[in-house]
Amino acid sequence: MQQATTEHLVIVGNGMAGHRLIEALVKQPGRPMSITVIGDESQPAYNRILLSPLLAGEMERDALSLHDANWHAQQGITLVLGERVITIDRKTKTLTTDAGRTLDYDRLVLATGSRPAMPPIPGLALAGVHVFRDLNDAFALRRAAETGGNAVVIGGGLLGLEAAEGLRKRGMDVSLIQRDDRLMNRQLDTTAARLLEAELRARGLAIVTDATLDHLTEDGQGHVTGARLSDGRWLPAACVVVAIGITPNTALGRDAGLEVNRAVIVDDTLTTSDPAIHALGECCEFQGNTFGLVEPIWQQVEVLAAHLSGQPVDGYVDTPCATKLKVSGVSLYAFGPTEPDADHDVLTYRDPVQGDYRRLLLRNGRIQGAVLYGDTAMGPWYFAHSRDGTDLGPCRQALMLGTADADALLAEHDLNPESPERPVKEAA
């Protein structure tokens, strides 16, 4: 069994990616003996995915907790909270925090995540304007909702929808502004987006699509009063939430002289242009891609944990991922392109009574993309066969009926001597 190394590993960032890395490292026999984690939030890592139900009042704070400070101590990990790393000196292998703390490192991991993207709109600095990214943001929005009144959410992606629905459940009258012609335009086709919009409107949300925000208005005392759209419409709001996307936190790496594009560039071992420094999660860029979903980041964690522990490991490969979402009680599952090409074979299924919708894009019998709304049970089956490049032509007529019917037809086809896909065995 490989022994633990004496290297001092410092992880900058105590979010979900950094915490997942710690959990993976403590299982490795060759883990660095000395590990320090620095986080700029005052509390240990928590599950950010659950911020939306926390805002909506469906969950309490304790449900978000991952591991407390005692767990870190038991694992021999030094946890530094409420401090932000401001400089990295690569020549001396030291870093400094805003509290004046200086630490030496042998290896350094940047897991600094991302920050909310902010559009160049006048009025965003007004009181009453919020983002929805961390625990403090969630509690600030809960306090803002206590007085009721009107709220405006800017952004029709997952986070914007969850913020809007959370504030609505807290008793506010909420308008949501989406620049595109449909909600969740990166994940959903037009039909699924319209079904989602109808459901949210029925609950009381005001949805404004094809809308561009011009500026926010104020009361003369520095507090927001509403949102003025470019077409002249005005939406009243004592609370505004900006949820238009994320921007990787690259300043620390850039200032240290690391190679940075949209994010900190890494190779297939999650190593930056400095062999002693690694980057992980939303702050890293691999082969031109950045990351905001859990699945690829968890894959990065496994690769980096093994690499830091001296274990043999295949390099990280950026593979396609399916998006499984639950937007305010509505299940969604999607992967691949949202719009068909001219040569796509398009299959659709819709049950208006149950509110279910499925659409597949196939090329030469192979699934290229899928959108499922409502009943998403077949989503993983579709994705697995898409990833494997399975020719589903033999079960085309059953693709919308269920996995059992489709699998039966595939099995029948495979056993059929006439099947062109059937492997030919050499005679003994």
XYZ file of C-alpha atoms in Angstrom:
428
model
C 0.000 0.000 0.000
C 1.346 3.406 -0.924
C 2.175 5.609 2.027
C 0.903 9.142 2.443
C 3.221 11.827 1.129
C 4.719 14.543 3.315
C 3.735 17.259 0.863
C 1.629 20.155 2.084
C -1.431 20.507 -0.115
C -3.406 23.742 0.055
C -6.900 23.882 -1.459
C -8.210 27.399 -2.125
C -11.985 27.216 -2.088
C -14.362 25.449 0.266
C -17.308 25.026 -2.076
C -18.748 21.770 -3.341
C -15.829 20.998 -5.701
C -13.155 21.612 -3.071
C -15.076 19.634 -0.477
C -15.642 16.727 -2.851
C -11.891 16.674 -3.492
C -11.221 16.375 0.249
C -13.691 13.497 0.533
C -11.926 11.716 -2.341
C -8.436 12.396 -0.974
C -9.076 10.948 2.485
C -9.897 7.617 0.822
C -6.567 7.530 -1.004
C -3.672 5.656 0.658
C -1.129 8.029 -0.857
C -2.916 11.248 0.134
C -0.842 14.218 1.236
C -0.502 14.053 5.026
C -0.776 17.799 5.413
C -3.866 19.392 3.848
C -5.114 22.932 4.428
C -8.410 24.204 3.056
C -9.122 27.937 2.858
C -12.639 29.246 2.268
C -13.801 32.847 2.197
C -17.238 32.001 3.613
C -17.532 31.797 7.394
C -19.193 28.366 7.462
C -17.983 24.929 6.351
C -18.930 23.658 2.899
C -22.608 23.115 2.173
C -24.755 21.832 -0.668
C -25.416 24.825 -2.922
C -27.834 22.792 -5.024
C -30.270 22.968 -2.098
C -30.266 26.773 -1.871
C -33.450 26.929 -3.943
C -35.570 24.783 -1.569
C -34.032 26.708 1.330
C -35.242 29.963 -0.219
C -38.675 28.479 -0.895
C -39.055 27.384 2.736
C -39.061 23.694 1.812
C -35.845 22.962 3.698
C -33.967 24.253 6.728
C -30.339 25.328 6.948
C -29.070 22.147 8.628
C -30.132 20.048 5.635
C -27.500 21.798 3.504
C -24.560 20.876 5.743
C -21.898 18.489 4.437
C -19.162 17.979 7.071
C -18.465 20.205 10.064
C -15.125 21.398 11.427
C -14.862 18.359 13.699
C -14.874 16.017 10.705
C -12.025 17.959 9.107
C -10.013 17.751 12.311
C -10.605 14.006 12.534
C -9.251 13.636 9.006
C -6.168 15.674 9.859
C -7.258 18.578 7.692
C -6.738 22.207 8.689
C -9.817 24.277 7.858
C -9.463 28.048 7.547
C -12.785 29.868 7.169
C -13.662 33.501 6.553
C -10.405 34.338 4.799
C -9.772 35.040 1.126
C -6.498 34.289 -0.608
C -5.312 37.490 -2.275
C -1.844 36.627 -3.633
C 0.105 33.577 -4.772
C 3.906 33.743 -5.013
C 4.870 30.887 -7.299
C 8.625 31.414 -6.835
C 8.511 30.951 -3.056
C 5.422 28.698 -3.141
C 3.568 30.832 -0.644
C 0.163 32.445 -0.520
C -1.289 35.270 1.543
C -4.845 35.831 2.778
C -6.699 39.059 3.404
C -6.212 38.440 7.134
C -2.449 38.601 6.696
C -1.917 34.854 6.999
C 0.957 33.399 4.953
C 1.107 29.713 4.060
C 3.699 27.594 2.294
C 2.556 24.935 -0.141
C 4.090 22.095 -2.121
C 0.972 21.675 -4.233
C -1.902 24.082 -4.627
C -5.448 23.497 -5.905
C -7.596 26.382 -7.089
C -11.256 25.543 -6.508
C -12.449 29.136 -6.457
C -15.656 28.493 -8.374
C -17.478 31.327 -10.084
C -19.434 34.484 -9.412
C -22.754 35.689 -10.804
C -22.483 37.335 -14.202
C -23.631 40.949 -14.080
C -24.884 42.727 -17.210
C -23.842 46.347 -17.879
C -27.207 47.701 -16.769
C -27.609 51.023 -14.899
C -28.976 50.564 -11.396
C -27.445 47.237 -10.410
C -25.684 48.864 -7.447
C -28.979 49.976 -5.887
C -30.150 48.619 -2.552
C -32.634 45.819 -3.069
C -30.698 44.271 -5.979
C -29.514 40.731 -5.224
C -27.781 37.747 -6.738
C -28.512 34.126 -5.821
C -25.265 32.258 -5.440
C -24.513 31.417 -1.806
C -26.039 30.972 1.622
C -25.888 34.674 2.458
C -27.757 35.462 -0.764
C -30.498 32.987 0.121
C -31.000 34.466 3.568
C -30.949 38.013 2.154
C -33.726 37.073 -0.258
C -35.721 35.467 2.534
C -35.503 38.714 4.509
C -36.476 40.751 1.448
C -39.537 38.560 0.940
C -40.783 39.145 4.502
C -42.294 42.491 3.498
C -44.024 41.016 0.438
C -44.620 43.301 -2.541
C -43.195 43.011 -6.038
C -40.028 41.303 -7.204
C -38.338 41.046 -10.599
C -35.996 38.197 -11.533
C -33.674 38.724 -14.487
C -32.857 35.454 -16.245
C -34.965 32.532 -17.429
C -32.485 29.735 -16.797
C -32.664 27.199 -13.982
C -31.370 29.517 -11.262
C -33.652 32.375 -12.261
C -36.693 30.096 -12.298
C -35.848 28.687 -8.880
C -35.306 32.159 -7.428
C -38.593 33.379 -8.901
C -40.546 30.396 -7.618
C -38.888 30.645 -4.201
C -39.863 34.308 -3.820
C -43.387 33.532 -5.023
C -43.728 30.837 -2.385
C -42.549 33.406 0.156
C -45.515 35.588 -0.778
C -44.113 38.042 -3.329
C -45.633 38.986 -6.697
C -42.880 37.976 -9.090
C -42.140 38.919 -12.694
C -39.414 37.032 -14.560
C -37.596 38.622 -17.506
C -36.108 36.329 -20.166
C -34.141 37.791 -23.066
C -34.728 34.749 -25.292
C -38.093 33.741 -26.756
C -38.438 30.824 -24.318
C -37.417 29.694 -20.854
C -34.332 27.497 -20.444
C -33.504 27.913 -24.124
C -30.187 26.065 -23.755
C -31.853 22.892 -22.464
C -35.423 22.847 -23.791
C -37.052 22.938 -27.189
C -39.964 25.270 -27.846
C -42.701 22.812 -26.871
C -41.141 21.834 -23.537
C -40.401 25.475 -22.743
C -44.003 26.472 -23.459
C -45.285 23.674 -21.203
C -43.005 24.886 -18.422
C -44.073 28.494 -18.945
C -47.756 27.558 -18.808
C -47.220 25.651 -15.563
C -45.390 28.550 -13.925
C -47.937 31.096 -15.113
C -50.705 28.941 -13.629
C -48.914 29.172 -10.295
C -48.891 32.954 -10.433
C -45.535 33.896 -11.949
C -45.542 36.632 -14.583
C -43.254 35.524 -17.423
C -41.919 38.153 -19.839
C -39.985 36.628 -22.773
C -38.246 38.357 -25.675
C -37.533 41.161 -23.235
C -34.443 43.299 -22.785
C -33.774 45.199 -19.563
C -32.772 48.830 -20.138
C -32.210 50.035 -16.561
C -33.430 49.816 -12.989
C -35.313 52.711 -11.464
C -34.894 54.098 -7.958
C -36.771 56.080 -5.331
C -34.217 58.866 -4.908
C -32.965 57.254 -1.704
C -30.801 54.662 -3.437
C -33.314 51.809 -3.349
C -34.619 50.014 -6.423
C -38.255 50.582 -7.398
C -38.551 48.660 -10.638
C -37.206 47.526 -13.991
C -37.583 49.509 -17.198
C -37.567 47.360 -20.337
C -36.190 48.519 -23.669
C -39.713 48.627 -25.133
C -40.761 51.112 -22.442
C -42.635 48.767 -20.119
C -42.018 49.202 -16.413
C -42.213 46.392 -13.874
C -42.452 47.474 -10.213
C -40.033 45.822 -7.801
C -38.705 46.385 -4.311
C -36.514 43.322 -4.851
C -34.551 42.472 -8.008
C -32.581 39.248 -8.524
C -29.929 38.981 -11.238
C -29.567 35.363 -12.405
C -28.206 35.442 -15.944
C -25.308 33.006 -15.546
C -21.881 32.654 -13.989
C -18.360 33.912 -14.617
C -15.355 31.797 -13.544
C -13.256 33.288 -10.744
C -9.912 33.624 -12.505
C -8.350 36.709 -10.865
C -6.169 34.763 -8.440
C -4.742 32.530 -11.152
C -4.360 35.375 -13.623
C -2.525 37.561 -11.095
C -0.201 34.624 -10.334
C 0.743 34.449 -14.008
C -1.038 31.204 -14.834
C -2.333 30.609 -18.347
C -5.930 31.842 -18.382
C -8.541 32.124 -21.109
C -12.173 32.162 -20.020
C -10.995 30.211 -16.982
C -7.715 28.779 -15.673
C -6.439 26.388 -18.342
C -5.653 22.825 -17.236
C -4.467 19.595 -18.871
C -5.995 16.139 -18.460
C -4.558 15.818 -14.935
C -6.159 19.156 -13.954
C -2.683 20.718 -13.834
C -2.235 24.358 -14.804
C 0.701 25.926 -16.632
C 2.533 25.652 -13.281
C 3.134 21.957 -12.474
C 2.654 22.616 -8.739
C -0.755 24.247 -9.195
C -4.016 22.595 -10.199
C -7.502 23.953 -10.886
C -10.858 22.265 -10.502
C -14.525 22.871 -11.205
C -16.078 26.100 -12.380
C -12.794 28.045 -12.310
C -10.990 25.724 -14.750
C -11.009 25.352 -18.523
C -10.178 22.125 -20.370
C -9.870 21.966 -24.147
C -11.819 25.192 -24.501
C -14.702 24.114 -22.260
C -15.754 25.462 -18.874
C -17.986 23.673 -16.393
C -21.123 24.406 -14.417
C -22.698 20.983 -13.923
C -21.962 18.572 -11.099
C -21.254 15.423 -13.134
C -18.146 16.574 -15.051
C -16.758 18.267 -11.938
C -17.124 15.048 -9.942
C -15.208 13.264 -12.711
C -12.478 15.886 -12.442
C -12.317 15.292 -8.691
C -11.627 11.564 -9.120
C -8.812 12.246 -11.583
C -7.203 14.959 -9.471
C -7.485 13.034 -6.187
C -5.690 10.065 -7.738
C -3.065 12.302 -9.332
C -2.344 14.140 -6.070
C -1.989 10.785 -4.294
C 0.445 9.330 -6.801
C -2.027 6.771 -8.105
C -2.150 5.693 -11.762
C -5.104 7.285 -13.451
C -6.463 7.826 -16.911
C -6.537 11.484 -17.807
C -9.723 13.504 -17.598
C -11.912 13.274 -20.691
C -14.680 15.797 -21.236
C -17.592 13.558 -22.174
C -21.162 14.623 -23.019
C -23.452 14.913 -20.027
C -27.182 14.748 -19.653
C -28.924 17.464 -17.676
C -31.407 16.194 -15.129
C -33.283 19.062 -13.548
C -36.199 19.589 -11.250
C -37.607 23.044 -11.763
C -40.151 23.873 -9.103
C -41.610 20.381 -8.999
C -41.417 19.757 -12.754
C -38.934 17.091 -13.868
C -36.803 17.734 -16.943
C -34.143 15.657 -18.673
C -32.174 16.788 -21.701
C -28.997 16.214 -23.678
C -27.636 17.042 -27.081
C -28.905 19.758 -29.434
C -32.197 21.475 -28.707
C -32.970 22.199 -32.371
C -33.063 19.572 -35.171
C -30.899 19.700 -38.279
C -32.379 19.111 -41.716
C -31.309 15.447 -41.656
C -32.539 14.629 -38.147
C -35.321 12.098 -37.729
C -37.606 13.686 -35.113
C -39.820 11.548 -32.866
C -42.270 13.171 -30.457
C -44.710 11.991 -27.820
C -47.149 14.124 -25.864
C -49.776 13.312 -23.267
C -51.727 16.536 -22.569
C -53.674 14.929 -19.711
C -50.591 13.828 -17.767
C -48.517 16.789 -18.937
C -45.767 14.569 -20.372
C -43.676 15.365 -23.436
C -40.734 13.637 -25.113
C -38.823 14.487 -28.255
C -35.902 12.568 -29.765
C -33.498 13.645 -32.492
C -32.038 10.674 -34.388
C -29.526 10.419 -37.181
C -29.050 7.068 -38.924
C -30.997 5.397 -36.133
C -28.778 6.822 -33.391
C -30.013 9.286 -30.785
C -28.352 12.698 -31.065
C -30.459 14.594 -28.554
C -33.478 14.314 -26.287
C -35.829 16.532 -24.322
C -38.150 15.031 -21.695
C -40.692 17.001 -19.684
C -42.770 15.519 -16.875
C -42.123 11.781 -17.040
C -38.340 11.503 -17.392
C -37.981 7.793 -16.563
C -36.613 6.891 -20.003
C -34.027 9.679 -19.979
C -31.069 7.623 -18.696
C -31.891 4.820 -21.171
C -31.892 7.276 -24.075
C -28.647 8.840 -22.899
C -26.852 5.517 -22.413
C -27.712 4.386 -25.957
C -26.803 7.812 -27.345
C -23.423 7.679 -25.619
C -22.813 4.136 -26.892
C -23.874 4.999 -30.440
C -26.469 2.226 -30.535
C -28.407 1.818 -33.787
C -31.978 1.960 -32.489
C -33.568 1.537 -35.905
C -34.861 -1.956 -35.042
C -36.862 -0.587 -32.096
C -37.810 2.789 -33.563
C -41.529 2.142 -33.201
C -41.117 1.397 -29.491
C -38.788 4.271 -28.539
C -41.619 6.280 -27.007
C -43.364 3.331 -25.335
C -40.911 2.265 -22.655
C -37.541 0.641 -22.138
C -38.960 -2.901 -21.857
C -40.570 -2.786 -25.310
C -37.519 -1.181 -26.886
C -35.106 -3.636 -25.239
C -37.228 -6.581 -26.377
C -37.066 -5.448 -29.994
C -33.323 -4.838 -29.756
C -32.803 -8.314 -28.319
C -34.966 -9.868 -31.042
C -32.979 -8.013 -33.689
C -29.664 -9.154 -32.203
C -30.776 -12.813 -32.249
C -32.039 -12.617 -35.821
C -29.546 -14.210 -38.269
C -30.703 -11.719 -40.904
C -29.624 -8.779 -38.765
C -26.762 -6.829 -40.367
C -25.649 -5.812 -36.851
C -25.309 -9.403 -35.643
C -21.623 -10.383 -35.103
C -20.381 -13.286 -37.197
C -18.497 -16.043 -35.347
C -15.577 -17.753 -37.003
C -15.896 -21.524 -37.438
C -13.659 -23.617 -35.186
